[in-house]
Each structure stands twice: as C-alpha cells, then as structure tokens.
Short mmCIF file of C-alpha atoms and ligand atoms in Angstrom, two decimals:
data_model
loop_
_atom_site.label_atom_id
_atom_site.label_comp_id
_atom_site.label_asym_id
_atom_site.label_seq_id
_atom_site.Cartn_x
_atom_site.Cartn_y
_atom_site.Cartn_z
CA MET B 1 51.36 69.53 176.63
CA ILE B 2 54.72 69.62 174.31
CA GLY B 3 57.31 72.19 175.21
CA GLY B 4 55.20 74.44 177.01
CA PRO B 5 56.16 76.14 180.11
CA VAL B 6 56.51 73.49 182.89
CA PRO B 7 53.85 74.16 185.97
CA ALA B 8 55.33 75.64 189.08
CA THR B 9 54.61 72.84 190.87
CA ALA B 10 55.98 69.98 189.05
CA ALA B 11 57.86 67.48 190.57
CA ALA B 12 61.77 67.53 189.81
CA PRO B 13 62.53 64.62 186.93
CA ALA B 14 64.85 62.04 188.19
CA GLY B 15 68.55 63.17 187.30
CA GLY B 16 67.66 66.77 187.62
CA PRO B 17 69.35 69.41 190.03
CA THR B 18 70.27 68.40 193.31
CA ALA B 19 70.71 70.15 196.40
CA GLY B 20 73.99 69.63 196.95
CA PRO B 21 77.14 72.21 197.08
CA THR B 22 77.69 74.66 194.23
CA THR B 23 80.65 74.96 192.15
CA ARG B 24 81.40 78.66 192.51
CA SER B 25 84.50 80.55 192.18
CA THR B 26 83.79 84.52 192.11
CA ILE B 27 86.64 86.33 190.64
CA ARG B 28 88.19 88.92 192.96
CA SER B 29 90.28 91.45 190.61
CA ALA B 30 91.64 91.53 187.20
CA GLU B 31 94.32 93.54 185.77
CA VAL B 32 96.56 94.36 182.69
CA LEU B 33 100.07 94.26 183.00
CA VAL B 34 101.69 95.22 180.12
CA ALA B 35 105.35 94.77 179.78
CA SER B 36 108.35 94.73 177.10
CA PRO B 37 110.79 92.05 177.83
CA GLY B 38 112.27 91.63 174.65
CA ARG B 39 109.27 92.85 172.98
CA ASN B 40 105.97 94.26 174.08
CA PHE B 41 103.63 91.81 175.71
CA VAL B 42 99.68 92.24 177.52
CA THR B 43 98.72 90.11 179.64
CA LEU B 44 95.39 89.89 182.22
CA ARG B 45 95.49 88.35 185.15
CA VAL B 46 92.60 87.01 187.00
CA VAL B 47 92.30 86.27 190.53
CA THR B 48 89.34 84.26 192.08
CA GLU B 49 88.36 84.95 195.93
CA ASP B 50 90.22 81.89 196.82
CA GLY B 51 93.67 83.24 195.36
CA VAL B 52 93.31 80.96 192.00
CA VAL B 53 95.33 83.16 189.42
CA GLY B 54 94.61 82.39 185.99
CA LEU B 55 96.45 84.48 182.62
CA GLY B 56 95.58 85.28 179.59
CA ASP B 57 97.67 86.69 176.73
CA ALA B 58 96.22 89.80 174.79
CA THR B 59 99.03 90.79 172.53
CA LEU B 60 98.17 92.54 169.63
CA ASN B 61 101.61 93.55 168.00
CA GLY B 62 101.80 97.11 167.45
CA ARG B 63 98.51 97.93 168.76
CA GLU B 64 99.06 96.77 172.47
CA LEU B 65 97.44 99.11 173.95
CA ALA B 66 94.63 99.35 172.36
CA VAL B 67 93.50 95.95 173.67
CA ALA B 68 95.21 96.81 177.28
CA SER B 69 92.41 99.97 177.28
CA TYR B 70 89.87 97.95 175.99
CA LEU B 71 90.52 95.60 178.83
CA THR B 72 91.10 97.59 181.63
CA ASP B 73 88.24 100.14 180.62
CA HIS B 74 85.70 97.89 179.40
CA VAL B 75 86.18 94.38 180.60
CA VAL B 76 87.79 94.58 183.90
CA PRO B 77 84.84 96.23 185.83
CA LEU B 78 82.64 93.60 184.03
CA LEU B 79 84.43 90.75 185.26
CA VAL B 80 84.76 91.30 189.31
CA GLY B 81 82.14 89.56 190.84
CA ARG B 82 81.20 86.72 188.16
CA ASP B 83 81.43 83.08 188.23
CA ALA B 84 84.93 82.26 186.85
CA HIS B 85 83.66 78.46 186.20
CA ARG B 86 81.38 80.12 183.64
CA ILE B 87 83.32 80.39 180.68
CA GLU B 88 80.96 79.96 178.19
CA ASP B 89 78.43 82.29 179.62
CA THR B 90 81.38 84.76 180.04
CA TRP B 91 82.27 84.59 176.52
CA GLN B 92 78.89 84.83 175.36
CA TYR B 93 78.74 87.85 177.68
CA LEU B 94 81.13 90.04 176.21
CA TYR B 95 80.58 89.23 172.43
CA ARG B 96 77.37 89.35 172.34
CA GLY B 97 76.80 91.68 174.94
CA ALA B 98 79.11 94.45 173.43
CA TYR B 99 76.78 94.70 170.13
CA TRP B 100 80.00 95.82 168.47
CA ARG B 101 81.17 92.11 167.43
CA ARG B 102 84.46 90.52 166.06
CA GLY B 103 86.99 92.49 164.97
CA PRO B 104 91.03 92.15 166.62
CA VAL B 105 90.89 94.46 169.37
CA THR B 106 87.50 93.10 170.95
CA MET B 107 88.29 89.05 169.88
CA THR B 108 91.77 89.32 171.39
CA ALA B 109 90.53 90.94 174.67
CA ILE B 110 88.24 88.18 174.88
CA ALA B 111 90.62 85.52 174.09
CA ALA B 112 92.54 86.87 177.60
CA VAL B 113 89.68 86.40 179.37
CA ASP B 114 88.90 82.95 178.19
CA MET B 115 92.21 82.19 178.03
CA ALA B 116 93.00 83.30 181.98
CA LEU B 117 88.98 81.20 182.80
CA TRP B 118 90.38 78.09 181.84
CA ASP B 119 93.53 78.54 183.74
CA ILE B 120 91.42 78.50 186.53
CA LYS B 121 89.16 76.21 186.02
CA ALA B 122 92.00 73.98 185.29
CA ARG B 123 94.10 74.57 187.91
CA LEU B 124 90.66 74.23 190.11
CA ALA B 125 90.41 70.93 188.62
CA GLY B 126 94.38 70.16 189.58
CA MET B 127 94.86 69.25 186.03
CA PRO B 128 96.87 70.27 183.14
CA LEU B 129 94.39 72.33 180.77
CA TYR B 130 94.72 69.48 178.15
CA GLN B 131 92.81 66.94 179.96
CA LEU B 132 89.89 69.25 180.90
CA LEU B 133 89.68 69.47 176.80
CA GLY B 134 89.36 65.70 176.16
CA GLY B 135 92.81 64.74 177.08
CA ALA B 136 96.10 63.81 174.96
CA SER B 137 95.17 62.60 171.32
CA ARG B 138 99.24 62.26 170.90
CA THR B 139 102.16 61.95 172.84
CA GLY B 140 103.74 64.87 171.44
CA ILE B 141 103.20 68.33 169.01
CA MET B 142 104.98 68.51 166.10
CA ALA B 143 106.28 72.00 165.48
CA TYR B 144 108.10 73.93 162.53
CA GLY B 145 110.96 75.79 162.82
CA HIS B 146 112.32 79.26 160.64
CA ALA B 147 115.28 79.19 158.15
CA SER B 148 115.91 82.36 156.35
CA GLY B 149 119.19 84.04 154.39
CA ARG B 150 120.02 86.92 152.93
CA ASP B 151 121.06 84.35 149.69
CA VAL B 152 121.16 81.02 149.31
CA PRO B 153 123.94 79.88 150.79
CA GLU B 154 123.24 81.68 154.34
CA LEU B 155 119.50 80.34 153.98
CA LEU B 156 121.07 76.37 153.36
CA ASP B 157 122.92 77.28 156.85
CA SER B 158 119.98 78.37 158.33
CA VAL B 159 117.99 75.08 157.58
CA ARG B 160 121.20 72.98 158.74
CA ALA B 161 120.97 75.28 162.39
CA GLN B 162 117.26 74.56 162.53
CA MET B 163 117.84 70.99 162.19
CA ALA B 164 120.58 70.80 164.64
CA GLU B 165 117.99 72.60 167.21
CA GLY B 166 115.95 69.70 166.75
CA PHE B 167 113.24 70.91 164.01
CA ARG B 168 112.17 68.35 161.72
CA SER B 169 110.25 70.81 159.61
CA ILE B 170 111.32 73.95 158.55
CA ARG B 171 109.79 77.02 157.26
CA VAL B 172 112.07 78.73 154.58
CA GLN B 173 111.81 82.59 153.50
CA THR B 174 114.51 84.57 151.70
CA SER B 175 115.72 87.33 150.25
CA VAL B 176 114.62 88.38 146.41
CA PRO B 177 117.21 89.88 144.24
CA GLY B 178 116.62 93.59 143.77
CA ILE B 179 114.60 93.73 146.76
CA ASP B 180 116.10 95.14 150.31
CA LYS B 181 114.46 93.68 153.20
CA VAL B 182 111.71 91.03 152.60
CA TYR B 183 109.57 89.20 154.98
CA GLY B 184 110.78 86.64 157.11
CA VAL B 185 114.43 87.28 156.57
CA ALA B 186 116.49 88.45 159.48
CA ALA B 187 118.72 91.43 159.19
CA GLN B 188 121.66 89.50 160.65
CA PRO B 189 122.37 85.71 160.87
CA SER B 190 121.27 84.00 164.25
CA THR B 191 124.21 84.63 166.78
CA SER B 192 122.20 82.76 169.68
CA GLY B 193 121.28 79.25 167.83
CA ARG B 194 117.65 80.86 167.92
CA TYR B 195 115.81 82.20 165.57
CA ASP B 196 115.82 85.72 165.76
CA TYR B 197 113.70 87.26 163.16
CA GLU B 198 111.66 89.98 164.67
CA PRO B 199 109.34 92.24 162.02
CA ALA B 200 108.19 94.38 165.05
CA GLN B 201 110.82 97.49 165.65
CA ARG B 202 110.98 99.69 168.55
CA ALA B 203 110.47 103.24 167.09
CA PRO B 204 107.92 106.05 166.88
CA LEU B 205 107.26 105.07 163.38
CA PRO B 206 106.96 102.06 161.37
CA ALA B 207 109.52 100.73 158.92
CA GLU B 208 109.28 100.89 155.41
CA GLU B 209 109.89 98.07 153.12
CA ASP B 210 110.29 97.34 149.57
CA TRP B 211 108.23 95.02 147.53
CA ASP B 212 108.19 93.76 144.09
CA PRO B 213 105.85 90.65 143.30
CA ALA B 214 107.15 89.73 139.61
CA ALA B 215 111.06 89.36 141.24
CA TYR B 216 109.73 87.35 144.01
CA LEU B 217 107.59 85.04 141.85
CA ARG B 218 110.47 84.67 139.70
CA HIS B 219 112.72 84.15 142.39
CA ILE B 220 111.28 81.74 145.04
CA PRO B 221 111.03 78.35 142.79
CA THR B 222 115.01 78.77 142.58
CA VAL B 223 115.52 78.78 146.48
CA PHE B 224 113.08 75.72 146.45
CA GLU B 225 115.21 73.87 144.24
CA ALA B 226 118.25 74.50 145.71
CA VAL B 227 116.98 73.42 149.24
CA ARG B 228 115.36 70.27 147.94
CA HIS B 229 118.74 69.65 145.74
CA GLU B 230 120.41 69.98 149.42
CA PHE B 231 118.17 68.42 152.11
CA GLY B 232 116.45 65.50 149.72
CA PRO B 233 112.77 65.10 149.36
CA ALA B 234 111.73 64.13 152.98
CA LEU B 235 112.27 67.23 155.01
CA PRO B 236 108.44 69.09 155.76
CA LEU B 237 109.43 72.84 153.87
CA LEU B 238 106.93 76.02 154.34
CA HIS B 239 106.74 79.08 153.26
CA ASP B 240 104.65 82.19 154.19
CA ALA B 241 103.65 84.50 151.35
CA HIS B 242 102.21 87.13 153.78
CA HIS B 243 99.40 88.03 151.94
CA ARG B 244 100.96 89.84 149.44
CA LEU B 245 99.92 88.27 145.48
CA THR B 246 97.16 88.40 143.88
CA PRO B 247 94.86 85.44 142.98
CA ILE B 248 96.44 84.77 139.56
CA GLN B 249 99.93 85.26 141.44
CA ALA B 250 99.13 82.94 143.89
CA ALA B 251 98.11 80.50 141.64
CA ARG B 252 101.01 80.76 139.59
CA LEU B 253 103.47 80.19 142.56
CA GLY B 254 101.78 77.34 144.26
CA LYS B 255 101.85 75.84 140.66
CA SER B 256 105.71 76.50 140.18
CA LEU B 257 106.28 75.30 143.92
CA GLU B 258 104.84 72.01 142.72
CA PRO B 259 107.72 70.20 142.02
CA TYR B 260 108.83 70.80 145.35
CA ASP B 261 106.31 69.36 147.70
CA LEU B 262 105.67 71.67 150.17
CA PHE B 263 103.84 71.11 153.37
CA TRP B 264 102.30 74.36 153.02
CA LEU B 265 102.15 77.63 151.06
CA GLU B 266 100.88 80.34 153.79
CA ASP B 267 98.59 83.51 153.27
CA CYS B 268 99.02 83.71 149.83
CA THR B 269 96.64 86.41 149.18
CA PRO B 270 95.03 89.16 151.44
CA ALA B 271 93.04 87.76 154.46
CA GLU B 272 89.71 89.92 153.62
CA ASN B 273 88.26 88.18 150.45
CA GLN B 274 87.55 84.41 150.82
CA ASP B 275 86.32 83.65 147.31
CA ALA B 276 89.95 84.76 146.18
CA LEU B 277 91.24 80.92 147.41
CA ARG B 278 88.73 79.44 144.86
CA LEU B 279 90.77 80.75 142.07
CA VAL B 280 93.99 79.80 143.67
CA ARG B 281 92.72 75.90 144.58
CA ALA B 282 91.24 75.48 140.80
CA HIS B 283 94.88 75.82 140.10
CA THR B 284 97.35 74.22 142.21
CA THR B 285 97.43 70.91 144.81
CA THR B 286 100.15 72.87 146.85
CA PRO B 287 98.39 73.05 149.96
CA LEU B 288 97.28 76.07 151.34
CA ALA B 289 97.23 77.66 154.98
CA ILE B 290 95.92 80.79 156.11
CA GLY B 291 94.15 82.26 159.06
CA GLU B 292 96.59 84.15 161.24
CA VAL B 293 95.08 87.23 160.97
CA PHE B 294 91.25 86.23 161.15
CA ASN B 295 89.61 86.35 164.17
CA THR B 296 86.49 84.60 164.21
CA VAL B 297 84.70 81.43 162.43
CA TRP B 298 82.95 83.87 159.83
CA ASP B 299 86.03 84.56 158.29
CA TYR B 300 86.48 80.61 157.69
CA GLN B 301 83.19 80.08 156.62
CA THR B 302 83.30 79.92 152.74
CA LEU B 303 87.11 78.37 153.39
CA ILE B 304 86.32 75.61 155.47
CA ARG B 305 82.78 74.80 153.86
CA GLU B 306 84.30 74.57 150.24
CA GLN B 307 87.31 73.03 151.41
CA LEU B 308 89.66 75.72 149.62
CA VAL B 309 92.17 75.91 152.10
CA ASP B 310 94.39 72.72 154.35
CA TYR B 311 95.03 74.33 157.48
CA VAL B 312 93.86 76.72 159.79
CA ARG B 313 96.38 79.30 161.22
CA SER B 314 94.80 81.41 163.93
CA SER B 315 96.19 81.80 167.33
CA VAL B 316 94.18 81.34 170.35
CA THR B 317 95.03 85.07 171.25
CA HIS B 318 93.95 86.60 168.18
CA ALA B 319 90.80 84.33 167.63
CA GLY B 320 88.78 85.14 170.56
CA GLY B 321 90.16 81.98 172.89
CA ILE B 322 90.44 78.44 173.54
CA THR B 323 86.26 78.39 173.46
CA ALA B 324 86.42 79.88 170.03
CA LEU B 325 89.31 78.15 168.63
CA ARG B 326 87.88 74.93 169.34
CA ARG B 327 84.93 75.49 167.30
CA ILE B 328 86.54 76.61 164.52
CA LEU B 329 89.01 73.84 164.49
CA ASP B 330 86.00 71.67 165.00
CA LEU B 331 84.06 72.90 162.08
CA ALA B 332 87.67 72.06 160.12
CA ALA B 333 87.73 68.68 161.41
CA GLN B 334 84.43 67.99 159.37
CA TYR B 335 86.02 68.69 156.12
CA GLN B 336 89.61 67.11 157.00
CA ILE B 337 91.54 70.16 157.31
CA ARG B 338 93.74 70.70 160.10
CA SER B 339 95.50 72.99 162.60
CA GLY B 340 98.67 74.52 161.85
CA LEU B 341 98.46 77.41 165.18
CA HIS B 342 99.96 80.37 164.82
CA GLY B 343 102.87 80.74 166.89
CA PRO B 344 105.40 83.58 166.22
CA THR B 345 107.08 85.80 169.21
CA ASP B 346 104.26 88.12 169.57
CA VAL B 347 101.94 85.36 170.86
CA SER B 348 102.91 85.28 174.61
CA PRO B 349 104.38 82.09 176.51
CA VAL B 350 100.60 82.39 177.60
CA GLY B 351 99.04 82.22 174.27
CA MET B 352 101.47 79.57 173.06
CA ALA B 353 100.77 77.59 176.16
CA ALA B 354 97.03 77.79 175.39
CA ALA B 355 97.61 76.70 172.17
CA LEU B 356 99.89 73.70 173.05
CA HIS B 357 97.05 72.31 175.48
CA LEU B 358 94.72 72.38 172.42
CA ASP B 359 97.17 71.08 169.97
CA LEU B 360 97.28 68.03 172.53
CA ALA B 361 93.81 67.35 172.82
CA ILE B 362 92.18 68.11 169.22
CA HIS B 363 92.17 65.11 166.58
CA ASN B 364 92.55 67.51 163.56
CA PHE B 365 96.30 68.00 164.50
CA GLY B 366 98.56 69.12 161.35
CA ILE B 367 101.58 71.28 162.95
CA GLN B 368 102.67 73.90 165.04
CA GLU B 369 104.63 76.80 164.45
CA TYR B 370 107.38 77.26 167.11
CA MET B 371 109.47 80.67 167.16
CA GLN B 372 111.47 80.39 170.51
CA HIS B 373 110.79 83.29 172.97
CA SER B 374 114.11 85.47 174.37
CA THR B 375 115.61 84.96 177.35
CA PRO B 376 114.22 88.06 178.77
CA THR B 377 111.12 87.01 177.39
CA SER B 378 111.47 83.71 179.39
CA SER B 379 112.43 85.51 182.76
CA VAL B 380 109.08 86.99 183.24
CA PHE B 381 107.03 83.87 182.08
CA ARG B 382 108.17 80.70 183.69
CA THR B 383 106.38 78.05 181.39
CA SER B 384 106.24 74.15 182.01
CA PHE B 385 106.19 73.21 178.15
CA ARG B 386 109.20 71.19 176.70
CA TRP B 387 110.75 71.15 173.36
CA GLU B 388 112.24 67.90 173.12
CA GLY B 389 113.55 65.58 169.93
CA GLY B 390 111.51 68.19 167.52
CA TYR B 391 108.05 67.85 169.35
CA LEU B 392 106.51 70.26 171.72
CA HIS B 393 104.28 69.02 175.20
CA PRO B 394 102.34 71.48 177.21
CA GLY B 395 103.85 69.56 180.38
CA GLU B 396 101.77 68.53 183.81
CA HIS B 397 101.38 71.43 185.63
CA HIS B 398 97.77 72.61 186.35
CA GLY B 399 95.93 74.77 184.45
CA LEU B 400 97.79 76.60 181.92
CA GLY B 401 101.27 75.76 183.28
CA VAL B 402 102.73 79.51 182.67
CA GLU B 403 103.34 81.77 186.15
CA TYR B 404 104.18 85.69 185.38
CA ASP B 405 107.43 87.20 187.38
CA ASP B 406 105.97 90.94 188.26
CA GLU B 407 109.59 91.71 189.54
CA ALA B 408 111.44 90.42 186.32
CA ALA B 409 108.31 92.33 184.41
CA ALA B 410 109.20 95.75 186.45
CA HIS B 411 112.58 95.69 184.04
CA PHE B 412 111.05 95.90 181.24
CA PRO B 413 108.68 98.97 180.66
CA TYR B 414 106.30 99.05 177.60
CA GLN B 415 108.36 100.87 174.35
CA ALA B 416 106.44 101.54 171.32
CA ALA B 417 106.93 99.17 168.31
CA TYR B 418 105.46 98.94 164.88
CA LEU B 419 105.21 96.21 162.43
CA PRO B 420 106.75 97.46 159.25
CA VAL B 421 104.68 98.82 156.17
CA SER B 422 105.55 97.71 152.32
CA ARG B 423 105.76 99.98 149.45
CA LEU B 424 105.83 99.04 145.52
CA LYS B 425 108.60 100.45 143.65
CA ASP B 426 106.65 103.36 142.91
CA GLY B 427 106.05 104.14 146.34
CA THR B 428 102.50 102.74 146.62
CA ILE B 429 101.59 101.35 150.00
CA HIS B 430 101.29 97.38 149.40
CA ASP B 431 100.20 94.66 151.85
CA TRP B 432 102.71 93.80 154.29
O1 KDG D 501 102.69 90.22 164.49
C1 KDG D 501 102.84 89.99 163.20
C2 KDG D 501 103.58 88.60 162.88
O2 KDG D 501 103.08 87.70 163.79
C3 KDG D 501 103.74 87.75 161.63
O3 KDG D 501 104.25 88.36 160.92
C4 KDG D 501 104.39 86.71 161.73
O4 KDG D 501 103.63 85.56 159.66
C5 KDG D 501 103.73 85.37 160.74
C6 KDG D 501 103.75 83.93 160.46
O5 KDG D 501 103.65 83.07 160.04
O6 KDG D 501 104.57 83.51 161.64
MG1 MG D 502 102.34 84.14 158.43
#
C-alpha cells in the first residue's frame, strides 16, 4: 500500500520519534504596551511560564490603536497556554484561522506575535536570532541615511552631515519650487546631527500638504545633477517618490534620472497596481524599489515573478513578521531581487532589530534603511545593535537584543498622531 493510512501496529521507523524529553515552553501571558517616547509605538510582550520574555513590534503609524485592540481583544486570549516554540503553527493559526486574511492591521498584529516568539526561541537557544536564521552571511549591514533640504544648498549641507555621521549611501529628498511642503523634507534643519524628518504629527486631525506632479518632474533631475556635481559619481544615491506618480510620469522620471545613476527609485507609483510597474520597467533602467505598504507575498507576486522591481521594501513589522518576510525574500532571491527593508522611525527598535537579524542572515541582502530613533525612544527600548563605520550589526545578545523599560515608558503616554494627507493645487486629494 503506497501513501495509505499506516496500520496502528506498524513499528516506528528507524530515526523516527524518540521518547526523549519534549521541548515545550508554555506562554503564560501576553500584553500590549502602548507608549509615545518621541512618537507612538505599540509593543507586544509575551512571557513564558519559565519567565522568558519576547518582544514584538506592532506599530502601524497613525492607526496604532487598531492593532493594539486587534491584539488585546482577539489574539492575546488565543496565545495564553500555547507552546511558544511552535512559531510556524501559531503563524498559520492566526493567518488562516482568522478567515479574514491580509491587510495592514491583521498582518502587523501577526508580525508582533511572530517576532516575540522568535525572540523567545533565540533567548532559549542562548543565541542572537541571526544564528537561528542560518548565521551571518556578511560582517555588517550597509545602511542608507536621509538627506533633505528646502533648497539645493541646504540639501548639500544635509548630505555632508549624513556622510559625517558615517553614512555611505544617502536618500535625497528636496522641496519643489511652488509646493509648500513635500514628503521627506524636514521643516527645520536638524540641530541634533540626527535626521529628524517625522511625517506623523501629534494633532487631532491630519495636516494637509500640497502636491504638483509637473513641478516635481521638472525639478528633481536638476537636484540630482547638483548632488552628483558636488559629490562625484560613486556615492550611492536613493530617492523616494512616495507613490505619487502615474505609470507614464514614473517612467519619465526614471528615464530623466538615468544620467545620475541612482541606487534606486522608490515607490514611484501607488502600491495597489502591480501591473503599473510593467510600463515603468519598459522605459527605464533606473533600479526600482517598492513594498513598504505591502503586507503579504501576494502583493509582490507579479513584481517578483516578472522581475519588475529590484528591491523588496517591506518591514518585518508590516509584512507578517520574520516568518513571512523571510519567505518573500527567498522568493525574491530566485529572481536576483534584493532586500532594502523599510526602517523609518515608526518601525520601533524591536522591528528594527528583527530587520537587522534578517539582513545579516539572508544571502540576497541589498541595503537597509536607517533613520536613527530619538533619545526618548532609546530610553524606553534598550538595544544591542551597533552602528559603526556606515554599517549596522544586531549585536550578540540572545534573542532580538532589545529590552523594554516600563518605568521609562510610563513617562510617555499615547498621543493621537496622524500622517498628513496630500492635495493637488485644485484641492483634489492625492496619494500621500
Ligand atoms: O509611516 C510612513 C513612513 O514610514 C513613510 O512615510 C517613510 O516612506 C518612508 C520611507 O521610505 O522611510
Ligand atoms: Mg518610502
């Protein structure tokens, strides 16, 4: 009989299950921590019966409390009593079991559980997480910094400041003549030496910004010309169009930036339509990056299979955790597509640490975004990761390498904050 049921009397095959001690670590409690040290963060803390603690990042910028409720009301009660070691089973249980799959709130909640369970497993194994993911594939993680300016001289100064901080690859964003506020441009130059553009603003209503694609398309190539003129051909330069262009506008931008040899052009079109990238790809050799608002492998299906992009931009936090993002990255690797994981300040230090362990372990690493967290944030999240000579490293602490300080967090209660909305000159709402 081939493939049929095994008779109850069948002898256990050689190498089959043994009667040795089982590895089990029961989850005693799970709680959701919401705090606002500099900005809002949602963190899941899972504790096993042996007192081992795992942390997961559940921060969804501007919609934080939706994920906090999803976790508190619908996930935490399911976790207590489960075996913390069964990461894959728990992921499938939360993803398939809910029936209502995908979406940023669901996938951020699942990501937090997944991160916390990997943290616990690595702590129990007595290893930094990257060792469980296969060990280091490199000695350090190349990260890009952020430069911006309200005009070209201010931008050039900002590039110099980022280079002085150690960055060897730099994202360039700039104001556009005739537009009041533009994505990625800090209202004031940084006084701390740290890049301090923060799009979410603490207010009961979202701020409104304006947008004019024609003015932007005219201006951006002149900015890259000035940057290349000042810093030469070798400095890797990146740019984020933040989902604002139509396919033909994006194609034109990619083509007009070709002489300036960008490392990547990010999010040139809105995220929903994967087919749009076919048109862009047909017209330009500027490398393309996308995915910070994607939350499952299905959002990448056409893009990866047809090799329409060069970099995967998801964060561990918004794409279902380490388990799910690893699968996306492995699929991408078969098509020579590399990682460029999302790392703004709204990915908490826990989410950032998870990204660094993945970055160190995977083969198809490309680059990591790094927007340093503020001093209040670092007072709540104590991290082991290092920034040295333009490279990041997750450090050698067991697990993710992050501890949460409840006392420090108590000084920073949640405050409502929203990402801005964007309008064209005639008042029409546009992609932000
Ligand atoms: O929450 C939104 C921010 O994370 C996003 O605007 C940052 O586009 C971004 C980037 O590339 O870091
Ligand atoms: Mg972006």
